[in-house]
Structure formats: C-alpha cells, structure tokens
Tab-separated table of C-alpha atoms in Angstrom:
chain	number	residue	atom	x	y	z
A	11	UNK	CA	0.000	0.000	0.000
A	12	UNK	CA	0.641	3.608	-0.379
A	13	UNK	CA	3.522	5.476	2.022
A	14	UNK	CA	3.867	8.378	3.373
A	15	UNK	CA	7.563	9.212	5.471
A	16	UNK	CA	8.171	12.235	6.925
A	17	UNK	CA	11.477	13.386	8.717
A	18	UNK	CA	12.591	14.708	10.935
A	19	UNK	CA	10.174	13.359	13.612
A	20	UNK	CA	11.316	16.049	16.057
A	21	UNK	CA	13.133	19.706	15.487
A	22	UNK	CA	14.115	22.246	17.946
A	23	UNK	CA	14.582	25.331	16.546
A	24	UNK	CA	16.020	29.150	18.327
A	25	UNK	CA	12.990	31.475	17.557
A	26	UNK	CA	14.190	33.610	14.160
A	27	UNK	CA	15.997	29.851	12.838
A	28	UNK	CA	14.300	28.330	9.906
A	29	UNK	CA	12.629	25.064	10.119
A	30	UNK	CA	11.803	22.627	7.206
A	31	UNK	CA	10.225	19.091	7.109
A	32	UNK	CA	10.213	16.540	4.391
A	33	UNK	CA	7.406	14.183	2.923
A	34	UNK	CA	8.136	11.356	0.838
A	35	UNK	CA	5.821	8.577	-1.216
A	36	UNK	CA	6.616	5.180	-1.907
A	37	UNK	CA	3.761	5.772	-5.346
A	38	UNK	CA	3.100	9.484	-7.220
A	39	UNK	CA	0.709	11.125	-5.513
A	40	UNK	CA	-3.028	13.049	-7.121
A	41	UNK	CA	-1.916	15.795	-4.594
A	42	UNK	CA	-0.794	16.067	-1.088
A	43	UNK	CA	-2.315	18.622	1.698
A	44	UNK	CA	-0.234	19.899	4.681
A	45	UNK	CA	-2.171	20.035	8.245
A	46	UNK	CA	-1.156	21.746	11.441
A	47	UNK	CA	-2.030	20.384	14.618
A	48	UNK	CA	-0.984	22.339	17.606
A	49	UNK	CA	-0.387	20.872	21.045
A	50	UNK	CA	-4.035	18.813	22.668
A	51	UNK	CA	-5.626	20.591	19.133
A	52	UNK	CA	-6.824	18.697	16.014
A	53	UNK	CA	-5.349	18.779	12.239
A	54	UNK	CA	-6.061	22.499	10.535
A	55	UNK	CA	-5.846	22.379	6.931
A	56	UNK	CA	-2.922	24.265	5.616
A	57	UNK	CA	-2.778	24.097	1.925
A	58	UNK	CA	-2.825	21.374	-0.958
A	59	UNK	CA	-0.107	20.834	-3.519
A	60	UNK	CA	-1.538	19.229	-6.938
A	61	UNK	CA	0.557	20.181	-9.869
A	62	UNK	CA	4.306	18.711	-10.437
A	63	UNK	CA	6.706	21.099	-9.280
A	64	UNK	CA	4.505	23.304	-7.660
A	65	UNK	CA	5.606	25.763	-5.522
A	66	UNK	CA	3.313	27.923	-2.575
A	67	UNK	CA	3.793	30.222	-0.208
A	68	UNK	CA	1.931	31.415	2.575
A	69	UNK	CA	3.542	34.465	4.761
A	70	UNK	CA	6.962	32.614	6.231
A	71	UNK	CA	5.649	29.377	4.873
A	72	UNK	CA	7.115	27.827	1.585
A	73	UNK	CA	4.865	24.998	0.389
A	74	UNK	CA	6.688	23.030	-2.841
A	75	UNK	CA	5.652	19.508	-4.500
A	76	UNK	CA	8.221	17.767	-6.109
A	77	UNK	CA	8.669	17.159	-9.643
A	78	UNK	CA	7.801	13.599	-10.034
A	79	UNK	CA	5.066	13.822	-7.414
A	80	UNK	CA	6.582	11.860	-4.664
A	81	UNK	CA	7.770	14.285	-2.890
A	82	UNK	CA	7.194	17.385	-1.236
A	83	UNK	CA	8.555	19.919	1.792
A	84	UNK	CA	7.513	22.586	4.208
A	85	UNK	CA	9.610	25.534	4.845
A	86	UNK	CA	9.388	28.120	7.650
A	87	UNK	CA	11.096	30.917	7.598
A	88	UNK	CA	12.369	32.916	10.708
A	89	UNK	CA	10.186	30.724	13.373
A	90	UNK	CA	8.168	32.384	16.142
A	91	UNK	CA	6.778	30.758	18.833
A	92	UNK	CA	3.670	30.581	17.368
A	93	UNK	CA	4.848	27.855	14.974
A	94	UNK	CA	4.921	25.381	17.441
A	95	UNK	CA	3.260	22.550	17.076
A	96	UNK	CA	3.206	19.197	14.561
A	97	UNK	CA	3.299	19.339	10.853
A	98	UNK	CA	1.305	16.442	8.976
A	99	UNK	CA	1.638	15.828	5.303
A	100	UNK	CA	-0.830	14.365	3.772
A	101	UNK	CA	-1.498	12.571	0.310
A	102	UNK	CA	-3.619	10.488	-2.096
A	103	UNK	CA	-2.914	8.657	-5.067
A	104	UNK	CA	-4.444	8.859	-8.573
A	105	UNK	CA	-9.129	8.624	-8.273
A	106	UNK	CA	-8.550	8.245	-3.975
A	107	UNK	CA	-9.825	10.438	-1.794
A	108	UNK	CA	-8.425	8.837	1.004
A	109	UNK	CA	-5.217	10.404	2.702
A	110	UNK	CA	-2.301	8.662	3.846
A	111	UNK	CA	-0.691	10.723	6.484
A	112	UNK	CA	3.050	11.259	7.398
A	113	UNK	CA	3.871	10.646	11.037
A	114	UNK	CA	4.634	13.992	11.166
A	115	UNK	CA	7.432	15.921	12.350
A	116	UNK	CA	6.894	18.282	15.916
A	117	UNK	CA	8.753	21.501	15.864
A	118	UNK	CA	9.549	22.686	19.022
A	119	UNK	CA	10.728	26.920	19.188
A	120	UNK	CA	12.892	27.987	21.996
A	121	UNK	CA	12.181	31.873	22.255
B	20	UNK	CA	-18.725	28.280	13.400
B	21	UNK	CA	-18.250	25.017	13.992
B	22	UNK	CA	-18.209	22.571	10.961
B	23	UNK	CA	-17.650	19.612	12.567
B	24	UNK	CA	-18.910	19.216	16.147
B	25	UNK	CA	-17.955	16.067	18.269
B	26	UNK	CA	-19.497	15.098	21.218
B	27	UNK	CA	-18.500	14.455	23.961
B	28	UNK	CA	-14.762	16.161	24.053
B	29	UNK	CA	-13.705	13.931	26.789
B	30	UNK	CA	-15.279	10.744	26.920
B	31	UNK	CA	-14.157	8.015	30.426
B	32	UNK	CA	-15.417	4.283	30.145
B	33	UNK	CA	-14.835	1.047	31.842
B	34	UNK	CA	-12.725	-1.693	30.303
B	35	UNK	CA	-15.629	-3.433	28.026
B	36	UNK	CA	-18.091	-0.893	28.615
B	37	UNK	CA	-19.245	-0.432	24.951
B	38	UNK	CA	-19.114	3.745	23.679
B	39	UNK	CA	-20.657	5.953	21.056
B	40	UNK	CA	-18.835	9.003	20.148
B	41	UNK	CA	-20.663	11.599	17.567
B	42	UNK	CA	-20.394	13.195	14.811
B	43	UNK	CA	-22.021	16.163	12.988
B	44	UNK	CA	-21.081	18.425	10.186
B	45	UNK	CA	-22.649	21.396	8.580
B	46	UNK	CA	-21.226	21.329	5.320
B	47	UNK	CA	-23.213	19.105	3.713
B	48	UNK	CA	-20.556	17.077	2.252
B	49	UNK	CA	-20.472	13.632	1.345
B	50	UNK	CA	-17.857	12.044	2.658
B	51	UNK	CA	-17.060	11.162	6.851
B	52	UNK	CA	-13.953	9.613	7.864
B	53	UNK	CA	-13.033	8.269	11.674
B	54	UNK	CA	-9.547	8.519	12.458
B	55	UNK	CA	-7.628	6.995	15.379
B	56	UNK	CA	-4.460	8.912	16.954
B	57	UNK	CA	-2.631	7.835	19.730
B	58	UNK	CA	-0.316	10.006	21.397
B	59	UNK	CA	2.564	11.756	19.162
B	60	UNK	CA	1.582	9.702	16.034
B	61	UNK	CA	-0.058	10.256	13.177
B	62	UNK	CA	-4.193	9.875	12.368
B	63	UNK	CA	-4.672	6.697	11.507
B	64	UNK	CA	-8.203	6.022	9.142
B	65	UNK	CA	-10.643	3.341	10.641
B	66	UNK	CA	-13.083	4.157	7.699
B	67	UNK	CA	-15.196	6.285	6.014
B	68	UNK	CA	-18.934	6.966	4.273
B	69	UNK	CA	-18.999	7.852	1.564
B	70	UNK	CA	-22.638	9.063	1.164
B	71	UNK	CA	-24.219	6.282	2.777
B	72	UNK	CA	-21.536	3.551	1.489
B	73	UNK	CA	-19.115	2.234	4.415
B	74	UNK	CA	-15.428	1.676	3.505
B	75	UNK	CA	-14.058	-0.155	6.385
B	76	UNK	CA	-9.932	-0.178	6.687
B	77	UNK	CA	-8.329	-3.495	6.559
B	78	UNK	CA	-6.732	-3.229	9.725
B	79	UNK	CA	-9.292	-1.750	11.610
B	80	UNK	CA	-10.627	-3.901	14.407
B	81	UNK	CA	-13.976	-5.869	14.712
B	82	UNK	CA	-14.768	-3.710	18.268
B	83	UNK	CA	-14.835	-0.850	15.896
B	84	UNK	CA	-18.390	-0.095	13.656
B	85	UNK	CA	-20.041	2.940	12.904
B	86	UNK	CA	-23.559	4.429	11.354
B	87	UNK	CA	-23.656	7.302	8.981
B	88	UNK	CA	-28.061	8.067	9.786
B	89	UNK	CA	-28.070	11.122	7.401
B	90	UNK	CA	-26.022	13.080	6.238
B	91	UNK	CA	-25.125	15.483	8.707
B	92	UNK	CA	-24.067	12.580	11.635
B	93	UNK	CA	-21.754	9.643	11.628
B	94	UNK	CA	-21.186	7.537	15.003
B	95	UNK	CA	-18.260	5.236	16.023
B	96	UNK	CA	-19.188	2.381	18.357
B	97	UNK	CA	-16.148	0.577	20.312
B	98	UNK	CA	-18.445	-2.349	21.665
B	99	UNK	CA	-15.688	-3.710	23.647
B	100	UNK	CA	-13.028	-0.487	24.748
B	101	UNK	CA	-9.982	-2.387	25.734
B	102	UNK	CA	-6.821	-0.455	27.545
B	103	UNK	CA	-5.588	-0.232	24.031
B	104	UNK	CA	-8.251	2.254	22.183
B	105	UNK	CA	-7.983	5.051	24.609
B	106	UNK	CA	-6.561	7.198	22.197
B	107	UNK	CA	-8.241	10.493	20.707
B	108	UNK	CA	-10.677	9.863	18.022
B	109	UNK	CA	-10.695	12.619	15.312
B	110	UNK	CA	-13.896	12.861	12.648
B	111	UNK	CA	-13.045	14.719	9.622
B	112	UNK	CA	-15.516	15.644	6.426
B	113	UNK	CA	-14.642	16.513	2.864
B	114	UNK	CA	-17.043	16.679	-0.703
B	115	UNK	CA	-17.243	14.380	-3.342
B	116	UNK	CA	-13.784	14.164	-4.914
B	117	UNK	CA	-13.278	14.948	-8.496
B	118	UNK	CA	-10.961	12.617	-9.544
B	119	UNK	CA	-7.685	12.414	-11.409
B	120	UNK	CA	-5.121	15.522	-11.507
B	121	UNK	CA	-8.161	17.473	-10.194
B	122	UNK	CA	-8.021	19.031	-6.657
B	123	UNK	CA	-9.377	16.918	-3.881
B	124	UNK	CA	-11.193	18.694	-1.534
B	125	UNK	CA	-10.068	19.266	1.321
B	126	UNK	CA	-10.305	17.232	4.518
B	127	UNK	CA	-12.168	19.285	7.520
B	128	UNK	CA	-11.476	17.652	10.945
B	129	UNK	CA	-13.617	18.241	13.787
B	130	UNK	CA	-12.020	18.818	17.545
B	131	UNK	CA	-11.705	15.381	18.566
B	132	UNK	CA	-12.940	12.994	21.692
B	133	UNK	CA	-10.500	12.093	23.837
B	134	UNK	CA	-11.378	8.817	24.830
B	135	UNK	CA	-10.186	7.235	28.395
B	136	UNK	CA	-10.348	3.658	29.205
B	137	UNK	CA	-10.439	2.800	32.705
C-alpha cells in the first residue's frame, strides 16, 4: 500500500531559525495537503499541492511539491513561537480520496 | 462556526463498557472519515462513508463499527473499549472528490474525543 515518510520526527529550533520538514511517497501522488495540529488541538488544513513542481507560499511558509510527485517539503522561515506545534503531510494517489498521512514531524521553538 | 462538532470532548469508560462518540457536520458534504491517533503519532483512518456507502480499513478492528443516519451525523461504536483504544478519536468531512489531476477537496477535521479507558 501507499507510504507516506516524513522526517525529521522532532526539530528544535532558536525562535528567528528556519525550520523545514520533508514528505516522501513510496507511489506518485493526485496531490498532497499539509495540516497543522498544535499541542491537545486537532489537524487544521494548511494548503494542498496538486501540480508537479509546484511551488506555494503562505507568509513565512514555503509549500513546494516535487517534480515527479513523490515528494514534497515545508519551509518556515524565521520561526516564532507561534509555529509550534506538529506538521502532517498528507497525500492520495491517482481517483482516492483517502489520505495517507506522514507521522509527522513536531517543531519545538525555543524563544 | 463550527463545521464539525464532536461530542463528547472527553469521553471516560470502563474496560468493556461499549461507547458511542458523535459526529455532525454542517457542510453538507459527502464524505465522513473516523480517524484513530494515539499520542505523538499520526491519524490513523478506521473508515469512512462515503454518502451512505461504508469503507471499512483493513486493519481496523472488529470492536470498531459505525452508522452514517443522514447526512449530517456519523457515530463510532467501540463495543468492547480495551486499555488499548484510549486514544483520541478525530472525525473529519470533505465533498465528493473529483478525480484524477483534479483538486481533492479538502479534509475538515472536527475537535476530537478524547477517549479514556479505565
């Protein structure tokens, strides 16, 4: 079956450091989503990836799909506190609407 | 407003004591998924409706059922909690996907029940 690795699993970061996590699919994915879950919260949506070699941004957040579709990353730059928290990626293969999460990776920010 | 509500937040029962945790969305939207996650890992999907067809996971337990009444509610049953399924238990919602290259829609998630097995 379809899978989804992410790393790393944890990340300290100094507030103002960059922080980026990594998603990677053993098939090509239809399009992969990013979630947020913050500490005792649920997954928030953060965006969706669908075209090869995409590439979005979102205020300090750098969003970018890879070029064969099995891969994609998360960038943050210049953390602040309120980054904290666990970044899921997400995907689905080809006609699946089901999502195969990551195991995500848990940024911690030291102010 | 709330999208997806889930009652109760916090849910305690008794080893064996069978549970129903709820569901409801207001967005109309035709697909329900019930997702386990145990501490720091990942959701993990026990199924889904979609509209009123159930799509059970292969690995998801016997103890585990659930009943999609309408559209707007979805339950999950544990008829037999064991020490192992306290865990939080996260509903989520999405529309009808349009296949192919074509965006999925995204997955809404409601705020969980965290259940506790005693």
């Amino acid at each position: 079956g379809q899978q989804v690795m992410q790393i790393p699993q944890y990340q300290h970061v100094q507030e103002g450091e960059d922080f980026t996590t990594y998603c990677n699919s053993s098939t090509t994915l239809s399009n992969i989503q990013w979630y947020k879950q913050r500490p005792g919260g649920h997954p928030v949506f953060l965006i969706q990836l669908v075209k090869s070699g995409e590439v979005k941004k979102q205020k300090r957040l750098t969003f970018q799909f890879g070029e064969a579709k099995k891969n994609s990353s998360l960038h943050i730059t210049a953390t602040q506190t309120t980054d904290v928290g666990t970044y899921f990626c997400a995907g689905s293969g080809a006609g699946s609407y089901q999502l195969t999460f990551g195991k995500g990776t848990k940024l911690s920010v030291i102010p | 407003d709330a999208m997806v509500i889930q009652n109760p937040r916090y849910q305690v029962t008794q080893f064996g004591k069978p549970v129903t945790l709820s569901c409801s969305q207001t967005l109309n939207h035709n697909v329900m998924y019930w997702y386990q996650q145990k501490s720091s890992q990942a959701p993990k999907l026990l199924f889904h409706y979609y509209d009123k067809d159930f799509n059970n996971e292969a690995d998801t337990p016997d103890n585990f059922q659930s009943r999609r009444p309408n559209t707007s509610f979805c339950f999950l049953d544990i008829r037999s909690p064991g020490l192992g399924d306290a865990a939080m238990y996260l509903c989520a919602t999405s529309r009808e996907l349009i296949t192919g290259d074509r965006a999925q829609e995204t997955q809404y998630f409601g705020p969980g029940t965290r259940l506790l097995v005693l």
